[in-house]
Short mmCIF file of C-alpha atoms in Angstrom, two decimals:
data_model
loop_
_atom_site.label_atom_id
_atom_site.label_comp_id
_atom_site.label_asym_id
_atom_site.label_seq_id
_atom_site.Cartn_x
_atom_site.Cartn_y
_atom_site.Cartn_z
CA UNK F 28 5.08 74.20 123.91
CA UNK F 29 5.61 75.59 120.42
CA UNK F 30 6.48 79.06 121.75
CA UNK F 31 8.92 77.59 124.28
CA UNK F 32 10.77 75.60 121.61
CA UNK F 33 10.92 78.58 119.35
CA UNK F 34 12.41 80.77 122.04
CA UNK F 35 15.02 78.16 122.92
CA UNK F 36 15.90 77.73 119.27
CA UNK F 37 16.35 81.43 118.86
CA UNK F 38 18.56 81.66 121.93
CA UNK F 39 20.61 78.70 120.78
CA UNK F 40 20.98 80.17 117.31
CA UNK F 41 22.08 83.50 118.70
CA UNK F 42 24.64 81.74 120.94
CA UNK F 43 26.09 79.80 118.02
CA UNK F 44 26.47 82.88 115.84
CA UNK F 45 27.94 84.86 118.71
CA UNK F 46 30.49 82.13 119.38
CA UNK F 47 31.54 81.99 115.72
CA UNK F 48 31.72 85.75 115.51
CA UNK F 49 33.94 85.99 118.61
CA UNK F 50 36.11 83.13 117.34
CA UNK F 51 36.61 84.92 114.05
CA UNK F 52 37.52 88.17 115.81
CA UNK F 53 39.96 86.33 118.08
CA UNK F 54 41.59 84.59 115.13
CA UNK F 55 42.08 87.87 113.30
CA UNK F 56 43.52 89.48 116.43
CA UNK F 57 45.93 86.61 117.08
CA UNK F 58 46.99 86.53 113.44
CA UNK F 59 47.69 90.27 113.51
CA UNK F 60 49.83 89.91 116.62
CA UNK F 61 51.81 87.06 115.04
CA UNK F 62 52.43 89.13 111.88
CA UNK F 63 53.68 92.06 113.92
CA UNK F 64 56.04 89.81 115.90
CA UNK F 65 57.36 88.23 112.71
CA UNK F 66 58.05 91.63 111.09
CA UNK F 67 59.78 92.88 114.22
CA UNK F 68 61.98 89.79 114.45
CA UNK F 69 62.97 90.09 110.79
CA UNK F 70 63.85 93.73 111.22
CA UNK F 71 65.89 93.00 114.35
CA UNK F 72 67.75 90.14 112.68
CA UNK F 73 68.49 92.32 109.66
CA UNK F 74 69.77 95.11 111.86
CA UNK F 75 71.97 92.74 113.85
CA UNK F 76 73.42 91.27 110.67
CA UNK F 77 74.35 94.73 109.45
CA UNK F 78 75.86 95.62 112.81
CA UNK F 79 78.05 92.53 112.74
CA UNK F 80 79.11 93.21 109.16
CA UNK F 81 79.94 96.83 109.87
CA UNK F 82 81.91 96.03 113.02
CA UNK F 83 84.47 93.74 111.36
CA UNK F 84 87.62 95.41 110.09
CA UNK F 85 89.56 93.26 107.64
CA UNK F 86 93.31 93.82 107.67
CA UNK F 87 95.84 93.16 104.91
CA UNK F 88 99.34 92.59 106.29
CA UNK F 89 102.60 92.55 104.32
CA UNK F 90 105.77 91.31 106.08
CA UNK F 91 109.12 92.06 104.44
CA UNK F 92 112.40 90.54 105.58
CA UNK F 93 114.75 87.58 105.67
CA UNK F 94 115.05 84.34 107.70
CA UNK F 95 113.70 86.04 110.82
CA UNK F 96 110.47 86.93 109.00
CA UNK F 97 110.00 83.63 107.17
CA UNK F 98 110.70 81.80 110.43
CA UNK F 99 113.62 79.57 109.53
CA UNK F 100 113.60 76.30 111.53
CA UNK F 101 110.24 76.87 113.22
CA UNK F 102 106.67 75.83 112.37
CA UNK F 103 104.62 78.18 110.21
CA UNK F 104 102.36 78.85 113.20
CA UNK F 105 105.43 80.00 115.19
CA UNK F 106 106.61 82.64 112.72
CA UNK F 107 106.38 86.08 114.27
CA UNK F 108 103.99 87.50 111.61
CA UNK F 109 101.58 84.59 112.17
CA UNK F 110 101.78 84.82 115.96
CA UNK F 111 101.31 88.59 115.76
CA UNK F 112 98.13 88.26 113.70
CA UNK F 113 96.65 85.72 116.13
CA UNK F 114 97.46 87.86 119.16
CA UNK F 115 95.96 91.00 117.65
CA UNK F 116 92.78 89.12 116.71
CA UNK F 117 92.56 87.71 120.24
CA UNK F 118 93.06 91.16 121.75
CA UNK F 119 90.41 92.59 119.44
CA UNK F 120 87.93 89.87 120.34
CA UNK F 121 88.31 90.53 124.06
CA UNK F 122 88.54 94.31 123.82
CA UNK F 123 85.60 96.25 125.32
CA UNK F 124 86.81 99.75 124.49
CA UNK F 125 86.54 99.53 120.72
CA UNK F 126 83.55 98.76 118.52
CA UNK F 127 85.48 97.33 115.58
CA UNK F 128 86.64 93.72 115.52
CA UNK F 129 89.88 93.03 113.67
CA UNK F 130 90.12 90.14 111.25
CA UNK F 131 93.28 89.48 109.24
CA UNK F 132 93.46 88.01 105.79
CA UNK F 133 96.37 85.59 105.41
CA UNK F 134 99.58 87.62 105.84
CA UNK F 135 101.66 88.06 102.70
CA UNK F 136 105.29 87.32 103.50
CA UNK F 137 108.10 88.38 101.17
CA UNK F 138 111.18 86.94 102.87
CA UNK F 139 113.85 84.29 102.44
CA UNK F 140 116.74 82.96 104.49
CA UNK F 141 119.99 84.67 103.57
CA UNK F 142 118.50 87.75 101.91
CA UNK F 143 120.30 91.08 102.15
CA UNK F 144 118.63 94.45 101.58
CA UNK F 145 119.53 94.32 97.90
CA UNK F 146 118.12 90.81 97.47
CA UNK F 147 114.88 91.76 99.22
CA UNK F 148 114.47 94.76 96.92
CA UNK F 149 115.08 92.55 93.87
CA UNK F 150 112.40 90.13 95.09
CA UNK F 151 109.98 93.03 95.58
CA UNK F 152 110.58 94.25 92.02
CA UNK F 153 109.95 90.75 90.65
CA UNK F 154 106.73 90.45 92.65
CA UNK F 155 105.60 93.86 91.35
CA UNK F 156 106.15 92.71 87.76
CA UNK F 157 103.97 89.67 88.48
CA UNK F 158 101.37 91.95 90.09
CA UNK F 159 101.57 89.93 93.31
CA UNK F 160 100.91 92.92 95.57
CA UNK F 161 97.62 94.49 96.63
CA UNK F 162 97.09 98.20 95.84
CA UNK F 163 97.49 99.08 99.54
CA UNK F 164 98.14 97.30 102.83
CA UNK F 165 96.75 98.14 106.26
CA UNK F 166 99.96 97.03 107.94
CA UNK F 167 103.54 96.54 106.72
CA UNK F 168 106.56 95.31 108.66
CA UNK F 169 110.27 95.43 107.80
CA UNK F 170 113.11 93.47 109.39
CA UNK F 171 116.31 93.32 107.31
CA UNK F 172 120.05 93.72 107.66
CA UNK F 173 121.55 90.73 109.45
CA UNK F 174 122.96 89.27 106.24
CA UNK F 175 124.41 92.63 105.21
CA UNK F 176 126.24 92.61 108.55
CA UNK F 177 127.19 88.92 108.24
CA UNK F 178 128.75 89.52 104.80
CA UNK F 179 130.63 92.57 106.08
CA UNK F 180 128.93 94.93 103.63
CA UNK F 181 129.80 98.61 103.88
CA UNK F 182 127.47 100.18 106.44
CA UNK F 183 127.01 103.18 104.11
CA UNK F 184 125.48 100.81 101.55
CA UNK F 185 123.21 99.35 104.22
CA UNK F 186 122.03 102.82 105.18
CA UNK F 187 121.15 103.69 101.60
CA UNK F 188 119.47 100.36 100.81
CA UNK F 189 117.54 100.16 104.06
CA UNK F 190 116.06 103.62 103.53
CA UNK F 191 114.91 102.66 100.04
CA UNK F 192 113.23 99.56 101.47
CA UNK F 193 111.54 101.57 104.19
CA UNK F 194 110.26 104.07 101.64
CA UNK F 195 108.94 101.14 99.64
CA UNK F 196 107.21 99.75 102.74
CA UNK F 197 105.55 103.12 103.36
CA UNK F 198 104.39 103.21 99.73
CA UNK F 199 102.83 99.74 100.17
CA UNK F 200 100.88 101.17 103.13
CA UNK F 201 99.32 103.86 100.95
CA UNK F 202 102.07 106.32 101.97
CA UNK F 203 100.79 106.17 105.55
CA UNK F 204 103.84 105.78 107.78
CA UNK F 205 101.65 105.04 110.82
CA UNK F 206 100.77 101.68 109.25
CA UNK F 207 104.41 100.59 109.05
CA UNK F 208 106.73 99.24 111.72
CA UNK F 209 110.39 98.23 111.78
CA UNK F 210 111.96 95.53 113.95
CA UNK F 211 115.59 95.71 115.04
CA UNK F 212 118.14 93.06 114.04
CA UNK F 213 118.56 90.23 116.59
CA UNK F 214 122.03 89.43 117.92
CA UNK F 215 123.03 86.05 116.49
CA UNK F 216 126.43 86.28 118.18
CA UNK F 217 124.98 84.70 121.35
CA UNK F 218 123.92 81.51 119.55
CA UNK F 219 125.51 78.07 119.60
CA UNK F 220 126.16 78.43 115.87
CA UNK F 221 128.35 81.49 116.48
CA UNK F 222 130.17 79.67 119.26
CA UNK F 223 130.80 76.58 117.12
CA UNK F 224 132.08 78.71 114.24
CA UNK F 225 134.29 80.63 116.67
CA UNK F 226 132.80 84.04 115.94
CA UNK F 227 133.73 86.82 118.34
CA UNK F 228 130.45 87.43 120.20
CA UNK F 229 131.49 90.93 121.32
CA UNK F 230 132.45 91.92 117.78
CA UNK F 231 129.14 90.63 116.40
CA UNK F 232 127.22 92.49 119.14
CA UNK F 233 129.06 95.72 118.35
CA UNK F 234 128.31 95.42 114.63
CA UNK F 235 124.65 94.54 115.24
CA UNK F 236 124.29 97.57 117.50
CA UNK F 237 125.85 99.77 114.81
CA UNK F 238 123.49 98.47 112.12
CA UNK F 239 120.54 98.94 114.44
CA UNK F 240 121.63 102.48 115.17
CA UNK F 241 121.46 103.12 111.42
CA UNK F 242 118.05 101.53 110.84
CA UNK F 243 116.56 103.17 113.93
CA UNK F 244 117.72 106.62 112.84
CA UNK F 245 116.17 106.17 109.39
CA UNK F 246 112.97 104.71 110.87
CA UNK F 247 112.43 107.64 113.21
CA UNK F 248 113.29 110.07 110.42
CA UNK F 249 110.32 108.71 108.46
CA UNK F 250 108.08 108.78 111.57
CA UNK F 251 107.70 104.99 111.59
CA UNK F 252 107.35 102.90 114.75
CA UNK F 253 110.44 101.00 115.84
CA UNK F 254 110.53 97.89 118.00
CA UNK F 255 113.83 96.98 119.64
CA UNK F 256 113.88 93.21 120.14
CA UNK F 257 117.68 92.90 120.23
CA UNK F 258 117.82 92.80 124.02
CA UNK F 259 115.35 89.88 123.97
CA UNK F 260 117.57 87.97 121.53
CA UNK F 261 120.53 88.37 123.88
CA UNK F 262 118.67 86.55 126.64
CA UNK F 263 119.49 83.38 124.70
CA UNK F 264 122.83 83.42 126.49
CA UNK F 265 121.08 82.02 129.55
CA UNK F 266 117.86 80.63 127.99
CA UNK F 267 118.65 78.12 125.25
CA UNK F 268 114.93 77.62 124.59
CA UNK F 269 114.94 80.97 122.81
CA UNK F 270 116.93 79.42 119.95
CA UNK F 271 115.56 76.97 117.38
CA UNK F 272 116.95 73.48 116.87
CA UNK F 273 119.36 74.71 114.19
CA UNK F 274 121.29 76.56 116.90
CA UNK F 275 121.11 79.88 115.06
CA UNK F 276 117.60 81.24 114.48
CA UNK F 277 114.98 82.30 117.05
CA UNK F 278 112.59 79.68 118.37
CA UNK F 279 108.82 80.05 118.53
CA UNK F 280 109.30 81.05 122.16
CA UNK F 281 111.51 83.99 121.22
CA UNK F 282 109.13 85.10 118.50
CA UNK F 283 106.36 85.00 121.08
CA UNK F 284 108.38 87.43 123.21
CA UNK F 285 108.69 89.77 120.25
CA UNK F 286 104.96 89.61 119.67
CA UNK F 287 104.21 90.35 123.31
CA UNK F 288 106.33 93.49 122.99
CA UNK F 289 104.56 94.70 119.83
CA UNK F 290 100.92 93.62 120.03
CA UNK F 291 99.35 96.41 122.08
CA UNK F 292 100.98 99.26 120.16
CA UNK F 293 100.11 97.76 116.79
CA UNK F 294 96.54 96.92 117.83
CA UNK F 295 95.71 100.45 118.91
CA UNK F 296 97.36 101.92 115.84
CA UNK F 297 95.32 99.73 113.49
CA UNK F 298 92.05 100.67 115.16
CA UNK F 299 92.69 104.37 115.53
#
């Protein structure tokens, strides 16, 4: 009896120690696996964060112009610079051919209704004195001249002043002409305003074409991209929705047409 109990006790003791030993080994093994998984997940998350950070390209955009750039008589969201930014960001988000995603800071707009080339240049000088400009911009646009034409300024003066403004725009882009684009002058002669004021639509069209011939020649001379939106503006003859409620300036719908014309070219130039 004594020997039997002793043997059973020994077996039971061995079983208990074996169980605890195996449990300890298992715990260490499981803990090791969990540590490895945690380290791997942290490393992966860190890598993904860096990838996201590196893949975003922030763009600074400067828009120079007059009433067409500031968006007279339309909502801020309907201005062509604002619509352009949104469309480029949308295209970037859905683009599968490029790694970089484009994100714009709020566009800086230097423009006012009624400005001529000379008045725009004066405003630029004042802003420079106040140090309102960034050292360089990733994208700069220029649309100016309708008020020079409206006031019957000498076209030779327009040619000289427009070129100075374009050179200034290129300088704002770090002297990189590929980051600058020029937009042609719309034809306001087709508007209800022109009709009410009894302007000669054909005369206005001829003068607008002449001014655009000048700014296009200078633009191409400096190897800057040129977008001709004048033909779109003339569609307002049959589509009144292309004109804002003031009867003179483009509507958000017309600006959208401009943006549709420009978006792809500008997008691929920014990401090159």
